[in-house]
Amino acid sequence: MTISEFKFEDKSLDWRLEQFPLSKLTLLVGASGVGKTQILRALMALKQIAGGSSINGISWRIEFKTLSNQNYIWEGEFENKGIEIFIDIDDDEDDNKKNKPRIIYEKLFLDNEIVIDRNEDKILFLGQPTIKLSQQQSIIHLLKEEEKINPAYDGIRKLDFADHSNSANAGQGFRFSFLNAKSLSKKFNTIERIQESELETPLKLFFVQKADKKVFVTIKQRFADIFPQIEDIKIAPLETKEKEMPDLLKDYPFIQIKEKGVQHWISQNRISSGMFRTLMQLSELYLCSEGTVFLIDEFENSLGINCINEITNDILASKRKLQFVLTSHHPYIIDAIGYNNWKLVTRNAGVIKTHNIDKFNIGKSKHSAFMQLIQLDEYQTGQEQ
């Protein structure tokens, strides 16, 4: 999907994000603490709601277009039960559901036609009342199989908070339900199936090296462009004595790299965090599903300057149907992305606003846009003047 506009409020925490437009690439810039990360988390809250979660005290409105050019507006609000901690307790499920925040209202529009019109008393689907449904879960979740709702559900579920800063550790990146690689290889035997799967990126790499060698070689070559010392990459079980590894892990595929002039392969847990994160972000550009919306907080974290340049360039050059919402303080990223894609974020008390950069006359000077940006009072103080 592609998000065109978004607004959000959390009444339990007394803050709100005023409505703002997004483009294919949106870079949120501003002082620390103004709410850039909160914006990304607010978007991810919608994915949780579509997945069936009840979130206390929030309201939202999002406009987006699906891959098949269906235009949706989805809005709603959960009741505010104050600052509380809600814990799912399996032993007392009915009582627990009663304690969760209820939905006060919810609406879904498809190409200006109202599909869902819900309040605390009734639910109308295409103008007709439905049977009694959970008051704590979104209709997007409850009726996700319906023809006019499913594209909206699928779109919202493509929100992806990308973070690989800690994922190089052994065992991470592979779910422990993954026990039979050979049988799963038959299922994920095309690039399309791999991209549309919900597999984690390391597993997608494992399958694509067999299913589509051309794509795998492209990823490998781009990685070698960034790190010229790399000779090869493979995703395979570690070559080690059985007694050194639990039976559960001995057939697991791990990412391994080989450096020029070095005899032994470097296993996943010994790859540097910056190198591993670069490989993951690079791989995601090729192996995610079409319509993915990447949310990347502090894009430069754990990346060396060579990685920042190359990954930024790959994002800018991507021809796939992807959307990116990034935050960054790094001058190269901010300058490279271009000021037309910036949104300057400010915060006054609990109100977060985003501003188009042209209102500040950025770009109308011989100085770099970044240098003009950091001299703005709004950037330095985080408050709208």
XYZ file of C-alpha atoms in Angstrom:
385
model
C 0.000 0.000 0.000
C 0.925 3.665 -0.118
C -0.102 5.935 2.750
C -1.130 9.422 1.685
C -2.234 10.977 4.996
C -2.165 10.037 8.674
C -3.169 11.445 12.050
C -3.193 9.879 15.499
C -4.007 10.646 19.125
C -3.258 8.888 22.395
C -5.593 10.338 25.019
C -4.214 8.134 27.792
C -0.775 9.719 27.326
C -2.158 13.135 26.328
C -0.445 13.590 22.973
C -1.620 13.846 19.406
C -0.113 13.905 15.948
C -1.801 16.355 13.627
C -2.675 15.093 10.170
C 0.170 15.166 7.683
C 0.794 13.951 4.116
C 3.302 11.264 3.204
C 5.052 10.542 -0.081
C 6.828 7.453 -1.400
C 9.834 8.542 0.663
C 9.281 10.627 3.786
C 12.203 11.644 5.992
C 11.237 12.894 9.446
C 13.800 15.397 10.720
C 13.947 17.450 13.883
C 15.399 17.754 17.348
C 15.605 14.749 19.657
C 12.458 14.170 21.684
C 9.987 15.903 19.368
C 8.141 12.690 18.488
C 9.680 11.245 15.334
C 9.851 7.744 16.807
C 6.333 8.144 18.222
C 5.050 8.699 14.690
C 6.527 5.375 13.560
C 5.127 3.598 16.608
C 1.715 5.120 15.980
C 1.727 3.670 12.471
C 2.707 0.277 13.871
C -0.189 0.510 16.340
C -2.525 0.320 13.332
C -0.915 -2.964 12.326
C -1.563 -4.259 15.842
C -5.200 -3.188 15.643
C -5.630 -4.892 12.267
C -4.149 -7.984 13.919
C -6.859 -7.968 16.597
C -5.277 -5.912 19.396
C -7.138 -3.498 21.648
C -5.109 -0.337 22.380
C -6.164 1.983 25.145
C -7.169 5.586 24.494
C -6.109 6.002 20.871
C -7.846 7.429 17.842
C -6.608 7.456 14.269
C -7.312 8.350 10.670
C -5.297 6.996 7.749
C -5.732 7.346 4.002
C -3.994 4.825 1.766
C -4.051 3.213 -1.660
C -3.645 -0.519 -2.289
C -1.614 -2.123 -5.057
C -4.823 -2.521 -7.053
C -5.483 1.247 -6.744
C -8.293 0.993 -4.199
C -8.501 4.132 -2.082
C -9.264 3.554 1.592
C -9.889 5.798 4.573
C -9.847 4.029 7.933
C -10.568 5.799 11.177
C -11.585 4.846 14.665
C -11.196 5.297 18.399
C -10.770 3.096 21.480
C -12.120 4.156 24.858
C -9.673 5.695 27.302
C -9.426 3.689 30.516
C -6.571 5.800 31.849
C -2.931 4.788 32.193
C -3.233 1.085 32.897
C -1.387 -2.073 31.961
C -3.508 -4.664 30.164
C -2.235 -8.209 30.316
C -3.707 -11.168 28.456
C -4.499 -13.899 30.983
C -5.465 -17.187 29.367
C -6.956 -18.614 32.558
C -9.556 -15.869 32.802
C -10.069 -14.966 29.164
C -13.682 -13.726 29.390
C -12.970 -11.372 32.292
C -9.805 -10.184 30.596
C -11.728 -9.285 27.438
C -14.163 -7.241 29.503
C -11.267 -5.235 30.914
C -9.843 -4.374 27.507
C -10.736 -1.010 25.927
C -13.804 -1.092 23.699
C -14.059 0.566 20.312
C -16.105 3.761 20.492
C -16.419 4.150 16.740
C -14.876 2.855 13.519
C -15.364 3.756 9.873
C -13.922 2.356 6.666
C -14.402 4.032 3.290
C -13.534 2.465 -0.057
C -13.441 4.878 -3.000
C -15.766 7.243 -1.079
C -18.257 4.440 -0.319
C -18.751 3.691 3.367
C -18.073 0.011 4.020
C -18.049 0.004 7.835
C -19.992 2.366 10.085
C -19.650 1.387 13.706
C -20.479 2.960 17.044
C -20.898 1.597 20.555
C -24.433 0.401 19.836
C -24.321 -1.120 16.349
C -22.159 -2.177 13.430
C -23.242 -1.557 9.852
C -21.429 -3.407 7.063
C -22.399 -2.078 3.625
C -25.436 -0.497 5.270
C -26.664 -3.688 6.921
C -26.383 -4.545 10.634
C -24.058 -7.421 11.490
C -24.357 -10.101 14.114
C -22.903 -9.277 17.521
C -19.123 -9.022 17.256
C -16.309 -8.360 19.698
C -16.396 -4.816 21.058
C -12.642 -4.893 21.655
C -11.508 -5.764 18.126
C -11.527 -3.860 14.866
C -13.896 -4.880 12.080
C -10.838 -4.803 9.816
C -9.677 -7.816 11.827
C -13.013 -9.506 12.445
C -14.187 -9.343 8.808
C -10.792 -9.475 7.116
C -11.937 -12.157 4.666
C -14.692 -9.955 3.209
C -13.971 -8.822 -0.353
C -14.161 -5.086 0.369
C -12.226 -5.292 3.628
C -9.473 -7.792 2.821
C -7.381 -5.391 0.655
C -7.386 -2.861 3.516
C -6.374 -5.556 6.008
C -3.592 -6.806 3.724
C -2.354 -3.270 3.170
C -2.154 -2.356 6.855
C -0.393 -5.639 7.605
C 2.408 -4.585 5.231
C 3.664 -1.995 7.704
C 7.175 -3.104 8.658
C 9.235 -1.595 11.476
C 12.695 -2.547 10.219
C 15.294 -2.990 12.948
C 18.259 -5.355 12.659
C 20.635 -3.732 15.110
C 20.754 -6.848 17.289
C 19.795 -9.638 14.910
C 23.225 -11.079 14.139
C 23.318 -13.129 17.328
C 23.256 -16.892 16.866
C 19.777 -18.307 16.624
C 18.118 -14.961 16.024
C 16.489 -14.445 12.666
C 15.197 -18.036 12.554
C 12.063 -19.177 14.312
C 12.424 -22.389 16.260
C 9.437 -23.835 14.410
C 11.745 -24.063 11.394
C 12.714 -27.740 11.524
C 12.585 -29.064 7.995
C 14.254 -26.870 5.417
C 13.831 -29.379 2.603
C 10.044 -29.573 2.867
C 9.722 -25.790 3.153
C 11.959 -25.330 0.107
C 9.190 -26.895 -1.981
C 6.749 -24.286 -0.670
C 9.026 -21.291 -1.145
C 10.378 -22.178 -4.564
C 9.744 -18.879 -6.409
C 10.777 -15.306 -5.727
C 7.091 -14.295 -5.616
C 6.255 -16.835 -2.900
C 9.272 -15.792 -0.882
C 8.430 -12.098 -1.146
C 4.781 -12.614 -0.170
C 5.639 -14.833 2.799
C 5.893 -13.571 6.373
C 9.271 -15.231 6.796
C 12.027 -13.255 8.458
C 14.674 -11.834 6.151
C 17.426 -14.401 6.922
C 15.037 -17.232 6.028
C 14.045 -15.474 2.820
C 17.727 -15.282 1.932
C 18.076 -19.002 2.591
C 15.257 -19.911 0.230
C 16.084 -17.385 -2.486
C 19.633 -18.720 -2.899
C 18.001 -21.871 -4.292
C 14.766 -20.526 -5.769
C 16.137 -17.549 -7.704
C 19.923 -17.475 -8.001
C 19.812 -14.306 -10.103
C 18.227 -12.324 -7.251
C 20.583 -13.901 -4.711
C 23.635 -13.042 -6.815
C 22.379 -9.452 -7.176
C 22.090 -9.097 -3.391
C 25.491 -10.700 -2.915
C 27.103 -8.417 -5.490
C 25.595 -5.280 -3.957
C 26.906 -6.396 -0.573
C 30.366 -6.946 -2.048
C 30.205 -3.479 -3.629
C 29.835 -2.049 -0.134
C 32.355 -4.428 1.475
C 35.032 -5.211 -1.186
C 36.764 -7.671 1.147
C 33.785 -10.050 0.888
C 34.293 -12.962 -1.483
C 31.127 -14.979 -0.923
C 27.953 -15.402 1.138
C 26.035 -18.552 1.956
C 23.122 -19.480 4.192
C 23.631 -23.037 5.407
C 24.033 -25.159 8.558
C 27.301 -24.540 10.340
C 30.088 -26.980 9.623
C 30.912 -28.030 13.149
C 31.097 -31.137 15.270
C 27.709 -32.355 16.486
C 28.752 -32.295 20.147
C 29.394 -28.556 19.874
C 25.831 -27.757 18.893
C 22.403 -28.886 20.182
C 20.541 -31.314 17.932
C 17.816 -28.695 17.536
C 20.254 -26.343 15.782
C 22.534 -28.632 13.820
C 20.400 -28.427 10.646
C 19.604 -24.721 11.002
C 20.777 -22.456 8.187
C 22.894 -19.530 9.366
C 24.234 -16.613 7.372
C 27.957 -17.015 6.741
C 30.403 -14.822 4.860
C 33.836 -15.506 3.420
C 36.489 -12.822 3.160
C 39.175 -12.740 0.489
C 42.353 -14.493 1.561
C 40.705 -16.037 4.634
C 40.233 -19.797 4.706
C 37.354 -20.148 7.153
C 33.803 -18.856 6.839
C 32.642 -16.234 9.349
C 29.462 -17.405 11.089
C 26.430 -15.219 11.728
C 27.172 -14.472 15.377
C 30.661 -13.214 14.468
C 29.585 -10.824 11.709
C 29.873 -7.176 12.738
C 26.580 -5.493 13.606
C 26.986 -2.842 10.900
C 27.814 -5.415 8.243
C 24.910 -7.645 9.240
C 22.404 -4.804 9.394
C 23.535 -3.626 5.965
C 22.947 -7.094 4.536
C 19.486 -7.264 6.115
C 18.363 -3.845 4.894
C 19.784 -4.498 1.445
C 18.073 -7.910 1.281
C 14.728 -6.481 2.355
C 14.691 -4.148 -0.639
C 14.674 -7.219 -2.912
C 12.823 -9.777 -0.766
C 9.945 -7.847 0.817
C 6.483 -8.018 -0.715
C 5.270 -5.318 -3.071
C 3.374 -2.671 -1.133
C 5.564 -2.875 1.966
C 5.804 0.328 4.010
C 9.212 0.441 5.699
C 9.452 2.333 8.980
C 13.116 2.830 9.891
C 14.061 4.735 13.029
C 17.466 6.464 13.144
C 18.450 4.939 9.841
C 22.160 5.500 10.439
C 22.391 3.376 13.616
C 25.088 0.665 13.427
C 25.967 1.616 9.836
C 29.392 2.837 8.733
C 29.660 5.769 6.329
C 30.176 3.420 3.380
C 26.997 1.536 4.299
C 24.956 4.701 4.816
C 25.842 6.010 1.369
C 25.083 2.791 -0.478
C 21.863 1.824 1.322
C 20.530 5.371 0.981
C 21.288 5.264 -2.748
C 19.558 1.874 -3.086
C 16.429 3.225 -1.389
C 16.417 6.257 -3.678
C 16.932 4.061 -6.766
C 14.351 1.398 -5.898
C 11.794 0.870 -8.684
C 9.612 -1.453 -6.630
C 6.226 -0.463 -5.188
C 7.538 0.348 -1.728
C 7.130 3.252 0.667
C 9.671 4.490 3.201
C 9.194 6.537 6.361
C 12.605 7.229 7.905
C 14.035 9.247 10.761
C 17.621 10.460 10.816
C 20.044 12.987 12.257
C 22.870 12.108 9.862
C 23.900 14.937 7.505
C 24.677 12.642 4.563
C 21.272 10.925 4.705
C 19.382 14.186 5.134
C 21.231 15.891 2.278
C 21.163 12.845 -0.024
C 17.431 12.262 0.277
C 16.568 15.769 -0.802
C 14.615 18.449 1.015
C 11.394 17.904 -0.963
C 10.967 14.648 0.965
C 11.659 16.128 4.411
C 9.061 16.696 7.114
C 10.297 18.864 9.965
C 8.768 17.601 13.208
C 8.005 19.987 16.075
C 6.300 19.507 19.415
C 4.492 21.949 21.669
C 3.370 20.253 24.885
C 1.487 17.162 23.681
C 0.902 18.313 20.091
C 3.206 16.951 17.391
C 3.213 18.648 14.005
C 5.032 17.978 10.761
C 5.926 20.800 8.401
C 6.639 20.891 4.703
C 10.171 22.171 4.345
C 9.340 24.715 1.631
C 7.676 26.978 4.224
C 11.183 27.648 5.596
C 12.651 28.614 2.181
C 15.072 25.689 2.311
C 16.873 25.229 -1.009
C 16.924 28.904 -1.927
C 20.488 29.466 -0.782
C 23.963 28.529 -1.951
C 24.464 26.647 1.315
C 23.533 22.960 1.534
C 19.964 22.226 2.504
C 21.189 20.435 5.631
C 23.143 23.494 6.783
C 20.051 25.631 6.279
C 17.957 23.100 8.188
C 20.129 22.972 11.299
C 20.114 26.763 11.576
C 16.321 26.876 11.897
C 15.028 27.670 15.376
C 12.361 25.009 14.848
C 15.055 22.406 14.282
C 17.226 23.483 17.185
C 14.461 23.877 19.784
C 11.952 21.354 18.450
C 9.164 23.912 18.855
C 7.109 25.739 16.282
C 7.914 29.445 16.271
